[in-house]
Amino acid sequence: MAEANRYRSLQVWGGRIVLGAVILGLWELTSGTLFNSFWISKPSLIIERIFEMVERGTLWFHVSATLQVAVVGLVIGMIAGTLIGIGLAYSGIFERWVYPYIMALYSLPRVSLAPLFIVWFGIGMTSKVLMVVAMVIFVAFYNAFEGIRNIDRDLLDMMKTYKASRLQKLSWVIFPSITVWVLTSLRLNIGMALIGAVIAELVGASRGLGYYITYSSGMLDTTGIFTGLFLIMMIAVIMEQVVVQLERRLLKYR
Amino acid sequence: MMMKRQEKLQIDQLTVRYTTRETSTTALEGVDLHVGEGEFVSVVGPSGCGKSTLLKVASGLLKPAAGEARLDGRVINGVTGEVGMVFQNDALLPWKTVFDNVRLPLAVKGLSRSDQATEVRRLLAMVGLSEFEDFYPKQLSGGMKKRVALARTFAYDPDLYLMDEPFGPLDAQTRVKIGEEFLKIWEKVGKSVLFITHDIEEAIALSDRVVVMSSRPGRIKAEFEVNLERPRPFYEIRFDSRFKELQRQIWNCMAEDEQKGGV
Ligand SMILES: Nc1ncnc2c1ncn2[C@@H]1O[C@H](COP(=O)(O)OP(=O)(O)O)[C@@H](O)[C@H]1O
Ligand SMILES: [Mg+2]
């Protein structure tokens, strides 16, 4: 059984690595032969660029800026959205009043809010974090709200027959019930947070990966653009892995 | 001199309706039912006849449209904290271990940690699950989950046990085994029980009295006293001629209902 599992996971990872190697290999080979490498750059050039950036100390300079905005915004947006979702789910008729407005706001392309935030808060950290919050808060809200509505009624009835207090209901039933939902929204929101951070940096910044990409674009430096994209992807993958580990710990009962 | 026995649970002319946006279903109509102190009463009836609804009212989770339910003579208005419910689907917390699931009512009551642990271990030993205290419900068989649910209810130690088809989804063999264990424990505890089942044999083997309900709307159709001595052998009692006779009577009573309903 364990043996079969090991074999299976070897197969999966083997396939993934081969596929990745083939794609990068094709890119490397066709660039400069079939296609002009000025437009599509090259994996080897990107790696070279990353080493250059490390040497000059600009890698961490840009990555840390984006990471900071994305993570701070993600945390604030997740907490605020989740709390609003829980609060609204228990607000009775108030929820019916507010819900259509929340959905109307949600349908707004939030990217278009970036200029407004800059007018309000300048191009500092605040406007960027706010941009990320605007990106993540809706999914966080919606998942918490749906999570509450999907709590097993029997479990709540059971708590009621034991005369559990509100706090006891929260800690024994409500929070654990919505954990799955919150983790799902956290996962979805990693991508959203990075979009928010990069967009904010595209609009106005002097550091960060979004800035690095626009700067490279201005210099017609495709290798720089691809390097920025690659680094954003790496951040997403690492953050996703953090959430996967969190899920392993919190949902080990499943 | 005969004293009027104080009923543990007294239900008079109970009517319950479920009203949704378009429809109103009368789940129970004019139901009279009582459970004496230390008495074990079973309710049998076709599915959808309002058995779960009856328990919801008795537990205070649901308010009746008419009539009333009294516990120790006091009208039930909201959850009282003196009844323990065993739900049809166990209602175990999937994210808690067996230990914590059983600990729940003790924690709610505010016992100290060490008292909680002692009591949980005693109860788990009683239901034969001592080795499984660190397991999650998902890792247990259906029968083991039932034992956990029972242990949790015993931990709460209510005056009235409300049990909603607690052994319903189990296979026949496990059902008999758990029923037997439960009967043994109950005979020691001696608290009042209102037990819902669709299994006539189970009802007779466990109870002092069996109540038959008819459906749509749910009404009490008939009552049968079970005059079998206690403690009784939960399984072997089924071969007793009095048991057989009672089983036949109840069966006929229920079959009648279906014929009428079918016309
Ligand atoms: N929450 C509810 N809303 C509307 N109708 C319900 C609800 N719960 C039960 N009913 C209806 O009331 C009747 C009795 O249900 P229930 O008490 O669950 O029956 P039983 O437990 O005997 O199977 C059924 O016809 C069922 O459809
Ligand atoms: Mg039922």
Coordinates of C-alpha atoms and ligand atoms in Angstrom, one line a residue:
Chain A
M1 CA 0.0 0.0 0.0
A2 CA 2.7 2.5 1.1
E3 CA 4.9 1.1 -1.6
A4 CA 2.2 1.7 -4.3
N5 CA 1.7 5.2 -3.0
R6 CA 5.4 5.9 -3.2
Y7 CA 5.5 4.6 -6.7
R8 CA 2.4 6.7 -7.7
S9 CA 3.9 9.9 -6.3
L10 CA 7.2 9.2 -8.0
Q11 CA 5.3 8.8 -11.2
V12 CA 3.5 12.1 -10.7
W13 CA 6.6 14.1 -9.8
G14 CA 8.6 12.4 -12.5
G15 CA 6.0 13.5 -15.1
R16 CA 5.9 17.0 -13.8
I17 CA 9.6 17.5 -13.9
V18 CA 10.0 16.0 -17.4
L19 CA 7.1 18.2 -18.7
G20 CA 8.7 21.3 -17.2
A21 CA 12.1 20.4 -18.7
V22 CA 10.6 19.8 -22.1
I23 CA 8.8 23.2 -22.2
L24 CA 11.9 25.1 -20.9
G25 CA 14.1 23.2 -23.3
L26 CA 11.8 24.0 -26.3
W27 CA 11.8 27.7 -25.2
E28 CA 15.6 27.7 -24.9
L29 CA 16.1 26.0 -28.3
T30 CA 13.6 27.9 -30.4
S31 CA 14.6 31.3 -29.0
G32 CA 17.2 32.7 -31.3
T33 CA 16.5 30.1 -34.0
L34 CA 12.8 30.0 -34.8
F35 CA 11.9 33.2 -32.9
N36 CA 13.9 36.3 -32.2
S37 CA 15.1 36.1 -28.7
F38 CA 14.7 39.9 -28.4
W39 CA 10.9 39.2 -28.1
I40 CA 10.7 36.0 -26.1
S41 CA 14.0 36.1 -24.1
K42 CA 15.4 32.7 -23.0
P43 CA 15.3 30.6 -19.8
S44 CA 19.1 30.8 -19.5
L45 CA 19.0 34.6 -19.8
I46 CA 16.4 34.8 -17.1
I47 CA 18.5 32.7 -14.7
E48 CA 21.5 34.8 -15.5
R49 CA 19.4 37.9 -14.7
I50 CA 18.3 36.5 -11.4
F51 CA 22.0 35.9 -10.4
E52 CA 22.8 39.4 -11.5
M53 CA 20.0 40.8 -9.4
V54 CA 21.2 38.8 -6.4
E55 CA 24.7 40.1 -6.8
R56 CA 23.5 43.7 -7.0
G57 CA 21.1 43.2 -4.1
T58 CA 18.1 44.3 -6.2
L59 CA 16.4 40.9 -6.1
W60 CA 15.4 41.0 -2.5
F61 CA 14.8 44.8 -2.8
H62 CA 12.0 44.2 -5.3
V63 CA 10.7 40.8 -4.1
S64 CA 10.4 42.0 -0.5
A65 CA 8.4 45.0 -1.4
T66 CA 5.8 43.0 -3.4
L67 CA 5.8 40.3 -0.8
Q68 CA 5.2 42.7 2.0
V69 CA 2.3 44.5 0.3
A70 CA 0.7 41.2 -0.8
V71 CA 1.1 39.5 2.6
V72 CA 0.0 42.4 4.7
G73 CA -3.0 43.1 2.4
L74 CA -3.9 39.4 2.3
V75 CA -3.9 39.1 6.1
I76 CA -6.0 42.2 6.6
G77 CA -8.4 41.4 3.8
M78 CA -8.8 37.8 5.0
I79 CA -9.5 38.7 8.6
A80 CA -11.8 41.6 7.8
G81 CA -13.7 39.7 5.1
T82 CA -14.1 36.6 7.2
L83 CA -15.3 38.6 10.2
I84 CA -17.8 40.6 8.0
G85 CA -19.0 37.3 6.5
I86 CA -19.6 35.8 10.0
G87 CA -21.2 39.0 11.3
L88 CA -23.5 39.3 8.3
A89 CA -24.6 35.7 8.4
Y90 CA -25.9 36.3 11.9
S91 CA -27.3 39.8 11.3
G92 CA -30.8 38.7 10.2
I93 CA -32.6 41.1 8.0
F94 CA -29.6 43.4 7.9
E95 CA -27.9 40.9 5.6
R96 CA -30.8 41.1 3.1
W97 CA -30.4 44.9 3.0
V98 CA -26.6 44.9 2.5
Y99 CA -26.1 41.9 0.3
P100 CA -27.0 43.4 -3.1
Y101 CA -24.7 46.4 -2.5
I102 CA -21.8 44.1 -1.6
M103 CA -22.4 42.1 -4.8
A104 CA -22.6 45.4 -6.8
L105 CA -19.2 46.4 -5.4
Y106 CA -17.9 42.9 -6.2
S107 CA -18.8 43.3 -9.8
L108 CA -16.7 46.4 -10.1
P109 CA -13.4 45.8 -11.8
R110 CA -11.4 46.5 -8.7
V111 CA -8.3 47.2 -10.7
S112 CA -9.9 50.5 -11.6
L113 CA -9.8 51.5 -7.9
A114 CA -6.0 51.8 -7.9
P115 CA -6.0 55.4 -9.2
L116 CA -8.5 56.4 -6.5
F117 CA -6.5 54.9 -3.7
I118 CA -3.4 56.8 -5.0
V119 CA -5.3 60.0 -4.9
W120 CA -6.5 59.3 -1.4
F121 CA -3.3 57.9 0.1
G122 CA -0.4 58.7 -2.3
I123 CA 1.9 56.0 -3.7
G124 CA 3.1 54.7 -0.3
M125 CA 2.4 51.4 1.4
T126 CA -1.2 52.3 2.4
S127 CA -2.7 52.6 -1.1
K128 CA -1.0 49.4 -2.2
V129 CA -2.2 47.4 0.8
L130 CA -5.6 48.8 0.3
M131 CA -5.6 47.6 -3.3
V132 CA -4.7 44.1 -2.1
V133 CA -7.4 44.3 0.5
A134 CA -10.0 45.3 -2.1
M135 CA -8.9 42.3 -4.2
V136 CA -9.2 39.7 -1.5
I137 CA -11.9 40.8 0.8
F138 CA -14.9 39.7 -1.3
V139 CA -13.8 36.1 -1.7
A140 CA -13.0 36.0 2.1
F141 CA -16.4 37.5 2.9
Y142 CA -18.3 35.2 0.6
N143 CA -16.7 32.0 1.8
A144 CA -17.1 32.8 5.4
F145 CA -20.8 33.7 4.8
E146 CA -21.4 30.5 2.8
G147 CA -19.5 28.5 5.4
I148 CA -21.8 29.7 8.2
R149 CA -24.8 28.9 6.1
N150 CA -23.5 25.4 5.5
I151 CA -22.9 24.5 9.2
D152 CA -24.6 21.2 10.0
R153 CA -27.8 22.1 11.8
D154 CA -27.7 19.0 13.9
L155 CA -24.4 20.0 15.4
L156 CA -25.8 23.4 16.5
D157 CA -29.0 21.7 17.8
M158 CA -26.7 19.3 19.7
M159 CA -24.8 22.3 21.2
K160 CA -28.1 23.9 22.1
T161 CA -29.4 20.9 24.0
Y162 CA -26.2 21.0 26.1
K163 CA -26.9 24.6 26.8
A164 CA -23.6 25.7 25.4
S165 CA -22.8 29.4 25.5
R166 CA -22.3 31.5 22.4
L167 CA -18.5 31.4 22.9
Q168 CA -18.6 27.6 23.3
K169 CA -20.6 27.3 20.1
L170 CA -18.1 29.4 18.3
S171 CA -15.1 27.5 19.4
W172 CA -16.5 24.0 19.2
V173 CA -18.6 24.2 16.1
I174 CA -18.7 27.4 14.2
F175 CA -15.0 28.2 13.7
P176 CA -14.0 24.6 13.0
S177 CA -16.9 24.3 10.5
I178 CA -15.8 27.3 8.5
T179 CA -12.1 26.5 8.6
V180 CA -12.4 24.5 5.4
W181 CA -14.1 27.5 3.7
V182 CA -11.6 30.0 5.1
L183 CA -8.6 27.9 3.9
T184 CA -10.2 27.7 0.4
S185 CA -10.6 31.4 0.2
L186 CA -7.0 31.9 1.5
R187 CA -5.9 29.7 -1.4
L188 CA -7.9 31.5 -4.0
N189 CA -6.8 34.8 -2.6
I190 CA -3.0 34.2 -2.9
G191 CA -3.3 34.9 -6.6
M192 CA -5.7 37.8 -6.0
A193 CA -3.3 39.4 -3.5
L194 CA -0.4 39.2 -5.9
I195 CA -2.5 40.7 -8.7
G196 CA -3.5 43.6 -6.4
A197 CA 0.1 44.2 -5.3
V198 CA 1.5 44.1 -8.8
I199 CA -1.2 46.4 -10.2
A200 CA -0.6 48.9 -7.4
E201 CA 3.1 48.8 -8.3
L202 CA 2.4 49.2 -12.0
V203 CA 0.4 52.3 -11.3
G204 CA 2.8 54.0 -9.1
A205 CA 5.9 52.8 -7.3
S206 CA 9.7 53.0 -7.1
R207 CA 10.3 49.4 -6.1
G208 CA 8.6 46.0 -6.2
L209 CA 8.2 43.4 -9.0
G210 CA 5.4 45.3 -10.6
Y211 CA 7.6 48.3 -10.8
Y212 CA 10.5 46.2 -12.2
I213 CA 8.2 44.9 -14.9
T214 CA 7.1 48.3 -16.0
Y215 CA 10.6 49.6 -15.8
S216 CA 11.9 46.7 -18.0
S217 CA 9.1 47.3 -20.4
G218 CA 10.1 50.9 -20.8
M219 CA 13.7 49.7 -21.6
L220 CA 12.3 47.1 -24.1
D221 CA 14.0 44.5 -21.8
T222 CA 11.9 41.3 -22.3
T223 CA 14.3 39.3 -20.1
G224 CA 13.5 41.8 -17.3
I225 CA 9.8 41.4 -17.9
F226 CA 10.0 37.6 -17.9
T227 CA 12.2 37.6 -14.8
G228 CA 9.6 39.7 -13.0
L229 CA 6.8 37.3 -14.1
F230 CA 8.9 34.3 -13.1
L231 CA 9.6 35.8 -9.6
I232 CA 5.9 36.5 -9.1
M233 CA 5.1 32.9 -10.0
M234 CA 7.6 31.6 -7.5
I235 CA 6.1 33.8 -4.8
A236 CA 2.7 32.3 -5.6
V237 CA 4.0 28.8 -5.5
I238 CA 5.7 29.3 -2.2
M239 CA 2.7 31.0 -0.6
E240 CA 0.5 28.2 -1.9
Q241 CA 2.8 25.6 -0.3
V242 CA 2.4 27.4 3.1
V243 CA -1.3 27.1 2.8
V244 CA -1.1 23.5 1.9
Q245 CA 1.0 22.8 5.0
L246 CA -1.6 24.8 7.1
E247 CA -4.4 22.6 5.6
R248 CA -2.5 19.5 6.5
R249 CA -2.3 20.6 10.1
L250 CA -5.8 22.1 10.5
L251 CA -7.7 19.5 8.5
K252 CA -5.9 16.4 9.5
Y253 CA -9.2 15.0 10.8
R254 CA -10.5 14.6 7.3
Chain B
M1 CA -53.0 5.0 49.1
M2 CA -52.3 5.5 45.4
M3 CA -50.5 8.7 44.5
K4 CA -50.7 10.2 41.1
R5 CA -47.3 9.4 39.6
Q6 CA -45.4 12.5 38.6
E7 CA -44.7 12.2 34.9
K8 CA -41.2 13.0 33.7
L9 CA -42.5 14.1 30.3
Q10 CA -46.1 15.0 29.7
I11 CA -47.3 15.9 26.2
D12 CA -50.9 17.1 25.7
Q13 CA -52.8 17.7 22.5
L14 CA -49.6 18.7 20.7
T15 CA -49.8 20.1 17.2
V16 CA -46.8 21.1 15.2
R17 CA -46.7 22.7 11.8
Y18 CA -43.9 23.5 9.5
T19 CA -44.5 26.6 7.5
T20 CA -42.4 27.3 4.5
R21 CA -42.9 30.0 1.9
E22 CA -45.7 28.3 0.1
T23 CA -46.8 25.2 2.1
S24 CA -47.7 24.4 5.6
T25 CA -47.2 20.8 6.7
T26 CA -48.9 19.5 9.8
A27 CA -46.3 17.2 11.2
L28 CA -48.1 16.3 14.4
E29 CA -51.8 16.7 15.4
G30 CA -53.4 16.2 18.8
V31 CA -50.6 14.0 20.2
D32 CA -50.8 12.9 23.8
L33 CA -47.9 11.1 25.3
H34 CA -46.2 10.7 28.6
V35 CA -43.0 9.2 29.9
G36 CA -42.9 8.3 33.6
E37 CA -40.0 8.7 36.0
G38 CA -37.5 6.0 35.0
E39 CA -39.7 4.7 32.3
F40 CA -38.5 3.5 28.9
V41 CA -41.0 4.4 26.1
S42 CA -40.5 3.7 22.4
V43 CA -42.3 5.3 19.5
V44 CA -42.6 3.4 16.3
G45 CA -44.2 4.6 13.1
P46 CA -43.6 5.0 9.4
S47 CA -40.9 7.4 8.3
G48 CA -42.1 11.0 7.9
C49 CA -44.8 10.6 10.6
G50 CA -43.3 13.2 12.8
K51 CA -41.1 11.2 15.2
S52 CA -38.1 13.4 15.0
T53 CA -40.5 16.4 15.3
L54 CA -41.8 15.0 18.5
L55 CA -38.3 14.8 20.0
K56 CA -37.5 18.3 18.8
V57 CA -40.5 19.6 20.8
A58 CA -39.6 17.5 23.9
S59 CA -36.0 18.9 23.8
G60 CA -37.2 22.4 23.5
L61 CA -35.6 23.0 20.1
L62 CA -39.0 23.5 18.4
K63 CA -42.1 25.4 19.5
P64 CA -45.5 23.7 19.0
A65 CA -48.4 25.4 17.2
A66 CA -50.8 24.1 19.8
G67 CA -50.8 22.0 22.9
E68 CA -47.9 21.8 25.2
A69 CA -45.1 19.6 26.5
R70 CA -44.1 19.6 30.2
L71 CA -41.0 18.4 31.9
D72 CA -41.4 17.6 35.6
G73 CA -44.7 19.5 35.4
R74 CA -43.1 22.7 33.9
V75 CA -44.0 23.8 30.4
I76 CA -41.0 23.4 28.1
N77 CA -40.2 26.7 26.7
G78 CA -36.8 26.6 25.0
V79 CA -34.0 24.2 25.8
T80 CA -34.0 23.2 29.5
G81 CA -30.7 21.5 30.0
E82 CA -32.2 18.4 31.6
V83 CA -32.6 16.4 28.4
G84 CA -30.0 14.7 26.4
M85 CA -30.6 14.0 22.7
V86 CA -29.0 11.2 20.7
F87 CA -29.3 12.3 17.1
Q88 CA -30.2 10.0 14.2
N89 CA -26.8 10.8 12.5
D90 CA -24.7 10.8 15.7
A91 CA -23.9 14.6 15.5
L92 CA -20.3 14.0 16.4
L93 CA -17.8 16.8 15.8
P94 CA -15.6 15.5 13.0
W95 CA -12.7 17.8 13.9
K96 CA -12.6 16.5 17.5
T97 CA -11.1 13.3 18.7
V98 CA -13.3 10.7 20.5
F99 CA -11.9 12.0 23.8
D100 CA -12.9 15.6 23.1
N101 CA -16.3 14.6 21.7
V102 CA -17.2 12.9 24.9
R103 CA -15.6 15.7 26.9
L104 CA -17.8 18.3 25.2
P105 CA -20.8 18.3 27.6
L106 CA -18.5 18.2 30.6
A107 CA -16.5 21.2 29.3
V108 CA -19.8 23.0 28.7
K109 CA -20.8 22.3 32.3
G110 CA -17.5 23.8 33.4
L111 CA -15.9 20.8 35.1
S112 CA -12.2 21.1 35.8
R113 CA -9.8 19.6 33.2
S114 CA -8.8 16.7 35.4
D115 CA -12.4 15.8 36.3
Q116 CA -13.3 15.9 32.7
A117 CA -10.5 13.5 31.8
T118 CA -11.4 11.1 34.6
E119 CA -15.1 11.0 33.6
V120 CA -14.3 10.7 29.9
R121 CA -12.0 7.7 30.5
R122 CA -14.6 6.1 32.7
L123 CA -17.3 6.4 30.1
L124 CA -15.1 5.3 27.2
A125 CA -14.2 2.2 29.2
M126 CA -17.9 1.6 29.8
V127 CA -18.7 1.7 26.0
G128 CA -15.5 -0.3 25.2
L129 CA -13.6 2.4 23.4
S130 CA -10.7 3.1 25.7
E131 CA -8.1 2.4 23.1
F132 CA -9.7 4.8 20.6
E133 CA -9.7 8.1 22.5
D134 CA -7.3 9.7 20.1
F135 CA -9.2 8.7 17.0
Y136 CA -11.3 11.0 14.9
P137 CA -14.9 10.0 14.0
K138 CA -13.9 9.4 10.4
Q139 CA -11.6 6.6 11.5
L140 CA -14.4 4.8 13.4
S141 CA -17.0 2.2 12.2
G142 CA -20.7 3.1 12.4
G143 CA -21.1 1.1 15.6
M144 CA -18.1 2.8 17.3
K145 CA -19.5 6.2 16.4
K146 CA -22.8 5.2 18.0
R147 CA -20.9 4.3 21.2
V148 CA -19.2 7.6 21.2
A149 CA -22.5 9.4 20.8
L150 CA -23.9 7.3 23.7
A151 CA -20.9 8.0 25.9
R152 CA -21.3 11.7 25.2
T153 CA -24.9 11.6 26.2
F154 CA -24.1 9.6 29.4
A155 CA -21.5 12.2 30.1
Y156 CA -24.2 14.9 30.1
D157 CA -26.2 12.7 32.5
P158 CA -29.6 14.1 31.6
D159 CA -32.9 13.2 33.5
L160 CA -34.5 12.4 30.2
Y161 CA -32.9 10.7 27.2
L162 CA -34.3 11.5 23.8
M163 CA -33.1 9.0 21.2
D164 CA -33.9 9.5 17.6
E165 CA -33.4 6.1 15.8
P166 CA -30.0 5.9 17.3
F167 CA -29.2 2.5 16.0
G168 CA -30.9 3.1 12.6
P169 CA -28.1 2.9 10.1
L170 CA -26.2 -0.1 11.7
D171 CA -26.2 -3.6 10.4
A172 CA -28.4 -6.1 12.1
Q173 CA -25.6 -7.7 14.2
T174 CA -24.0 -4.5 15.4
R175 CA -27.5 -3.2 16.2
V176 CA -28.3 -6.1 18.5
K177 CA -24.9 -5.8 20.2
I178 CA -25.1 -2.1 20.8
G179 CA -28.8 -2.4 21.8
E180 CA -27.8 -5.0 24.4
E181 CA -24.9 -2.9 25.8
F182 CA -27.2 0.1 26.0
L183 CA -29.9 -1.8 27.8
K184 CA -27.4 -3.0 30.4
I185 CA -26.1 0.5 31.0
W186 CA -29.6 1.9 31.1
E187 CA -30.8 -0.7 33.6
K188 CA -28.1 0.6 36.0
V189 CA -28.7 4.3 35.3
G190 CA -32.5 4.0 35.3
K191 CA -33.3 7.4 33.8
S192 CA -36.4 8.1 31.7
V193 CA -36.1 7.4 27.9
L194 CA -38.1 8.4 24.9
F195 CA -36.8 6.2 22.2
I196 CA -37.6 6.5 18.5
T197 CA -37.2 3.5 16.2
H198 CA -38.7 1.9 13.1
D199 CA -37.7 -1.6 14.4
I200 CA -40.6 -3.2 16.3
E201 CA -38.4 -5.9 17.8
E202 CA -35.9 -3.3 19.1
A203 CA -38.8 -1.3 20.6
I204 CA -40.3 -4.3 22.5
A205 CA -36.9 -5.6 23.7
L206 CA -35.9 -2.2 25.2
S207 CA -39.2 -0.7 26.4
D208 CA -41.7 -0.6 29.1
R209 CA -44.3 0.7 26.7
V210 CA -44.4 1.0 22.9
V211 CA -46.4 3.8 21.2
V212 CA -47.5 3.4 17.6
M213 CA -47.9 6.5 15.5
S214 CA -49.7 6.9 12.2
S215 CA -48.7 9.3 9.5
R216 CA -49.8 12.5 7.8
P217 CA -50.5 14.2 10.1
G218 CA -48.7 12.2 12.9
R219 CA -51.1 10.9 15.5
I220 CA -50.9 8.4 18.3
K221 CA -52.5 5.3 17.1
A222 CA -52.2 2.8 19.9
E223 CA -50.1 2.0 23.0
F224 CA -48.8 -1.4 24.1
E225 CA -47.6 -2.2 27.6
V226 CA -44.5 -4.5 27.6
N227 CA -44.9 -6.7 30.6
L228 CA -41.5 -8.5 30.4
E229 CA -39.4 -8.7 33.5
R230 CA -36.2 -6.8 33.9
P231 CA -33.3 -7.2 33.6
R232 CA -34.1 -8.8 30.3
P233 CA -31.9 -10.6 27.8
F234 CA -32.0 -8.2 24.9
Y235 CA -31.6 -10.8 22.2
E236 CA -33.1 -14.1 23.7
I237 CA -36.2 -12.3 24.8
R238 CA -37.3 -12.3 21.2
F239 CA -38.0 -16.0 21.5
D240 CA -40.4 -15.5 24.4
S241 CA -44.1 -16.2 23.5
R242 CA -45.3 -12.9 25.1
F243 CA -42.7 -11.1 22.9
K244 CA -44.0 -12.8 19.8
E245 CA -47.6 -12.0 20.6
L246 CA -46.8 -8.4 21.2
Q247 CA -44.8 -8.2 18.0
R248 CA -47.8 -9.6 16.1
Q249 CA -50.2 -7.1 17.6
I250 CA -48.0 -4.1 16.9
W251 CA -47.3 -5.3 13.4
N252 CA -51.0 -5.6 12.7
C253 CA -51.6 -2.2 14.1
M254 CA -49.0 -0.6 11.9
A255 CA -50.1 -2.6 8.8
E256 CA -53.6 -1.3 9.2
D257 CA -52.4 2.2 8.9
E258 CA -50.6 1.5 5.7
Q259 CA -53.7 0.0 4.1
K260 CA -55.8 2.9 5.0
G261 CA -53.1 5.3 3.7
G262 CA -52.9 3.4 0.5
V263 CA -56.5 3.8 -0.4
Ligands
LIG1 N1 -37.7 21.6 8.8 C1 -38.8 21.2 8.2 N2 -39.5 22.0 7.3 C2 -40.6 21.5 6.7 N3 -41.2 20.3 6.8 C3 -40.5 19.5 7.7 C4 -39.3 19.8 8.4 N4 -38.9 18.8 9.2 C5 -39.8 17.8 9.0 N5 -40.8 18.2 8.1 C6 -42.0 17.4 7.7 O1 -42.7 17.0 8.8 C7 -43.0 15.6 8.7 C8 -42.4 14.8 9.9 O2 -41.0 14.8 9.8 P1 -40.1 14.1 10.8 O3 -40.5 14.5 12.2 O4 -38.7 14.2 10.5 O5 -40.6 12.5 10.6 P2 -39.9 11.2 11.1 O6 -38.8 11.5 12.0 O7 -40.9 10.4 11.7 O8 -39.4 10.5 9.8 C9 -42.5 15.1 7.3 O9 -43.6 15.1 6.5 C10 -41.5 16.1 6.9 O10 -41.5 16.3 5.6
MG2 MG -36.7 11.1 11.8

